[in-house]
GROMACS .gro file of C-alpha atoms in nm:
model
  186
    1MET     CA    1  -5.458   5.942   0.922
    2PHE     CA    2  -5.212   5.876   0.643
    3GLY     CA    3  -5.506   5.837   0.396
    4MET     CA    4  -5.439   5.448   0.365
    5ASP     CA    5  -5.692   5.200   0.463
    6SER     CA    6  -5.604   4.840   0.596
    7PHE     CA    7  -5.663   4.706   0.231
    8GLU     CA    8  -5.425   4.905   0.059
    9PHE     CA    9  -5.160   4.832   0.320
   10ASN     CA   10  -5.238   4.474   0.274
   11LYS     CA   11  -5.181   4.504  -0.099
   12ILE     CA   12  -4.825   4.672  -0.062
   13ALA     CA   13  -4.725   4.426   0.190
   14GLY     CA   14  -4.860   4.144  -0.020
   15ALA     CA   15  -4.656   4.308  -0.315
   16VAL     CA   16  -4.323   4.318  -0.111
   17LEU     CA   17  -4.354   3.981   0.035
   18GLY     CA   18  -4.435   3.841  -0.328
   19THR     CA   19  -4.113   4.006  -0.452
   20LEU     CA   20  -3.929   3.868  -0.192
   21LEU     CA   21  -4.050   3.515  -0.254
   22PHE     CA   22  -3.988   3.580  -0.612
   23ILE     CA   23  -3.628   3.664  -0.546
   24MET     CA   24  -3.578   3.369  -0.309
   25ALA     CA   25  -3.738   3.101  -0.577
   26THR     CA   26  -3.507   3.252  -0.857
   27GLY     CA   27  -3.205   3.193  -0.628
   28LEU     CA   28  -3.285   2.834  -0.523
   29LEU     CA   29  -3.364   2.755  -0.911
   30ALA     CA   30  -3.038   2.924  -1.007
   31GLU     CA   31  -2.849   2.726  -0.755
   32ALA     CA   32  -3.013   2.378  -0.892
   33ILE     CA   33  -2.920   2.465  -1.262
   34PHE     CA   34  -2.563   2.577  -1.189
   35ALA     CA   35  -2.460   2.359  -0.910
   36PRO     CA   36  -2.225   2.083  -0.993
   37PRO     CA   37  -2.377   1.729  -0.933
   38ALA     CA   38  -2.264   1.544  -0.596
   39GLN     CA   39  -1.985   1.298  -0.636
   40VAL     CA   40  -2.109   0.949  -0.518
   41VAL     CA   41  -1.872   0.696  -0.460
   42ALA     CA   42  -1.935   0.329  -0.356
   43GLY     CA   43  -1.726   0.167  -0.072
   44TYR     CA   44  -1.535   0.272   0.215
   45ALA     CA   45  -1.333   0.618   0.208
   46LEU     CA   46  -0.994   0.510   0.289
   47PRO     CA   47  -0.752   0.772   0.406
   48ALA     CA   48  -0.473   0.878   0.199
   49GLY     CA   49  -0.138   0.928   0.358
   50GLU     CA   50   0.127   1.138   0.284
   51PRO     CA   51   0.458   0.978   0.156
   52GLU     CA   52   0.722   0.997   0.453
   53LYS     CA   53   0.979   1.265   0.425
   54GLY     CA   54   1.350   1.161   0.418
   55GLY     CA   55   1.481   0.818   0.341
   56SER     CA   56   1.403   0.599   0.074
   57ALA     CA   57   1.061   0.613  -0.088
   58ALA     CA   58   1.049   0.226  -0.055
   59ALA     CA   59   1.137   0.213   0.297
   60PRO     CA   60   0.888   0.032   0.528
   61ALA     CA   61   0.745   0.149   0.853
   62ALA     CA   62   1.004   0.072   1.121
   63GLN     CA   63   1.007  -0.309   1.231
   64SER     CA   64   1.121  -0.414   1.593
   65GLU     CA   65   1.193  -0.768   1.453
   66PRO     CA   66   1.269  -0.923   1.108
   67LEU     CA   67   0.980  -1.029   0.907
   68PRO     CA   68   1.040  -1.418   0.927
   69VAL     CA   69   1.030  -1.396   1.304
   70LEU     CA   70   0.736  -1.175   1.295
   71LEU     CA   71   0.551  -1.425   1.044
   72ALA     CA   72   0.686  -1.738   1.264
   73LYS     CA   73   0.437  -1.600   1.537
   74ALA     CA   74   0.160  -1.437   1.333
   75ASP     CA   75  -0.181  -1.532   1.374
   76ALA     CA   76  -0.377  -1.582   1.043
   77LYS     CA   77  -0.718  -1.557   1.223
   78LYS     CA   78  -0.619  -1.206   1.347
   79GLY     CA   79  -0.526  -1.098   0.976
   80GLU     CA   80  -0.867  -1.241   0.869
   81GLY     CA   81  -1.018  -0.963   1.069
   82LEU     CA   82  -0.771  -0.700   0.976
   83ILE     CA   83  -0.851  -0.735   0.604
   84LYS     CA   84  -1.231  -0.651   0.653
   85PRO     CA   85  -1.187  -0.281   0.518
   86CYS     CA   86  -1.000  -0.437   0.218
   87THR     CA   87  -1.303  -0.632   0.118
   88ALA     CA   88  -1.452  -0.301  -0.037
   89CYS     CA   89  -1.195  -0.312  -0.310
   90HIS     CA   90  -1.079  -0.669  -0.333
   91SER     CA   91  -1.233  -1.006  -0.324
   92PHE     CA   92  -1.027  -1.281  -0.157
   93GLU     CA   93  -1.215  -1.620  -0.259
   94LYS     CA   94  -1.075  -1.863  -0.508
   95GLY     CA   95  -1.218  -1.741  -0.846
   96GLY     CA   96  -1.353  -1.441  -0.699
   97PRO     CA   97  -1.403  -1.128  -0.929
   98ASN     CA   98  -1.191  -0.870  -0.976
   99LYS     CA   99  -1.321  -0.533  -0.802
  100VAL     CA  100  -1.156  -0.188  -0.805
  101GLY     CA  101  -0.873  -0.395  -0.691
  102PRO     CA  102  -0.786  -0.741  -0.845
  103ASN     CA  103  -0.881  -1.078  -0.635
  104LEU     CA  104  -0.619  -1.139  -0.394
  105TYR     CA  105  -0.671  -1.534  -0.365
  106GLY     CA  106  -0.305  -1.699  -0.426
  107VAL     CA  107  -0.128  -1.336  -0.421
  108VAL     CA  108   0.164  -1.460  -0.211
  109ASP     CA  109   0.451  -1.555  -0.461
  110ARG     CA  110   0.215  -1.464  -0.774
  111PRO     CA  111   0.392  -1.224  -1.041
  112ILE     CA  112   0.327  -0.885  -0.978
  113ALA     CA  113   0.054  -0.739  -1.225
  114SER     CA  114  -0.047  -1.077  -1.319
  115HIS     CA  115  -0.398  -1.152  -1.223
  116GLU     CA  116  -0.592  -1.223  -1.505
  117GLY     CA  117  -0.870  -0.964  -1.646
  118PHE     CA  118  -0.735  -0.674  -1.419
  119ASN     CA  119  -0.589  -0.348  -1.563
  120TYR     CA  120  -0.312  -0.255  -1.315
  121SER     CA  121  -0.177   0.110  -1.309
  122ALA     CA  122   0.148   0.162  -1.502
  123ALA     CA  123   0.369   0.178  -1.188
  124ILE     CA  124   0.266  -0.179  -1.091
  125LYS     CA  125   0.293  -0.306  -1.448
  126GLU     CA  126   0.629  -0.159  -1.449
  127HIS     CA  127   0.737  -0.381  -1.141
  128GLY     CA  128   0.573  -0.698  -1.319
  129ALA     CA  129   0.760  -0.617  -1.632
  130LYS     CA  130   1.077  -0.682  -1.409
  131GLY     CA  131   0.976  -1.033  -1.313
  132GLU     CA  132   0.899  -0.922  -0.967
  133LYS     CA  133   0.681  -1.137  -0.752
  134TRP     CA  134   0.475  -1.054  -0.458
  135THR     CA  135   0.707  -1.196  -0.208
  136PHE     CA  136   0.632  -1.189   0.169
  137GLU     CA  137   0.879  -0.906   0.206
  138ASN     CA  138   0.726  -0.709  -0.113
  139LEU     CA  139   0.397  -0.747   0.029
  140ASP     CA  140   0.493  -0.635   0.377
  141HIS     CA  141   0.630  -0.294   0.216
  142PHE     CA  142   0.334  -0.260  -0.004
  143ILE     CA  143   0.087  -0.292   0.272
  144ALA     CA  144   0.296  -0.080   0.508
  145GLY     CA  145   0.250   0.222   0.247
  146PRO     CA  146   0.156   0.133  -0.104
  147LYS     CA  147   0.216   0.490  -0.247
  148ALA     CA  148   0.561   0.504  -0.060
  149TYR     CA  149   0.652   0.163  -0.193
  150ILE     CA  150   0.530   0.195  -0.542
  151PRO     CA  151   0.491   0.571  -0.628
  152GLY     CA  152   0.234   0.606  -0.893
  153THR     CA  153   0.004   0.310  -0.777
  154ALA     CA  154  -0.366   0.364  -0.795
  155MET     CA  155  -0.415   0.213  -0.469
  156GLY     CA  156  -0.551   0.473  -0.221
  157TYR     CA  157  -0.476   0.307   0.087
  158ALA     CA  158  -0.267   0.488   0.370
  159GLY     CA  159  -0.092   0.175   0.473
  160LEU     CA  160  -0.082  -0.043   0.802
  161LYS     CA  161   0.198   0.110   1.018
  162GLU     CA  162   0.242  -0.179   1.279
  163ALA     CA  163   0.453  -0.481   1.168
  164ASP     CA  164   0.305  -0.752   1.376
  165ARG     CA  165  -0.049  -0.675   1.232
  166ARG     CA  166   0.105  -0.679   0.856
  167ALA     CA  167   0.244  -1.007   0.961
  168ASP     CA  168  -0.106  -1.123   1.060
  169VAL     CA  169  -0.221  -1.005   0.738
  170LEU     CA  170   0.043  -1.190   0.540
  171ALA     CA  171   0.000  -1.503   0.741
  172TYR     CA  172  -0.370  -1.488   0.653
  173LEU     CA  173  -0.291  -1.390   0.248
  174ARG     CA  174  -0.053  -1.716   0.279
  175THR     CA  175  -0.350  -1.940   0.343
  176LEU     CA  176  -0.565  -1.844   0.048
  177SER     CA  177  -0.395  -2.074  -0.188
  178ASP     CA  178  -0.415  -2.438  -0.296
  179ASN     CA  179  -0.044  -2.441  -0.219
  180PRO     CA  180   0.072  -2.201   0.022
  181ALA     CA  181   0.406  -2.052   0.004
  182PRO     CA  182   0.669  -2.146   0.247
  183LEU     CA  183   0.736  -1.902   0.548
  184PRO     CA  184   1.076  -1.750   0.500
  185THR     CA  185   1.330  -1.865   0.768
  186PRO     CA  186   1.449  -1.653   1.058
   0.00000   0.00000   0.00000
C-alpha cells in the first residue's frame, strides 16, 4: 500500500514517542533546577489580622464591661485552655526557654521587653524604654490585637476579640507567678 512495513512504522512511532519523552524529562529537570525551594515553617500558622480602620490604633476590641469586672469573674482554668495555640511560640513554665516569643511566666506587671535573653522587636523595646509594664490593661489591649496596639511588633497573631475570653487568659497568666499581681478593683 504505502510501501511501509510494520517495522518501519514502529521505528517512526518510537522516534516520535522518544522525542516526546525527552521533551517531558527536560521540562521536569528544568523545573527541578530553577524552582525556588519550598518554605518550611515550624509551628502553627496564625492568622494575621488587618488593623481596624478608624479610631485609635491602640483601641482594644469593644468591651461590654470594664476589665476589673471581667477579671473578677474570669476563670483561670478556661484561660489555660485558651493559651494552647500560644504554646507554639511561647513557654509558660517557670524558668522555661524563650521560643519564637519570650517565656511568659511572671509576665503580669513585668516591665515590657525585659525578659532575659529575648531579642524584642524595636516597637516593643520602645515601650520598655519608656518604663511601661505589662499591666492587666496593657496585656488586654495587646492580646486583643497586637499589631493594632503596638504597630511594628513582630508578633504575628490576629488577636482575641472576645473580652471575657481575654479576661480568662489574663486570669491564667496571673497564676503564673510566685507572687501573683493583685486584681484591679472595679
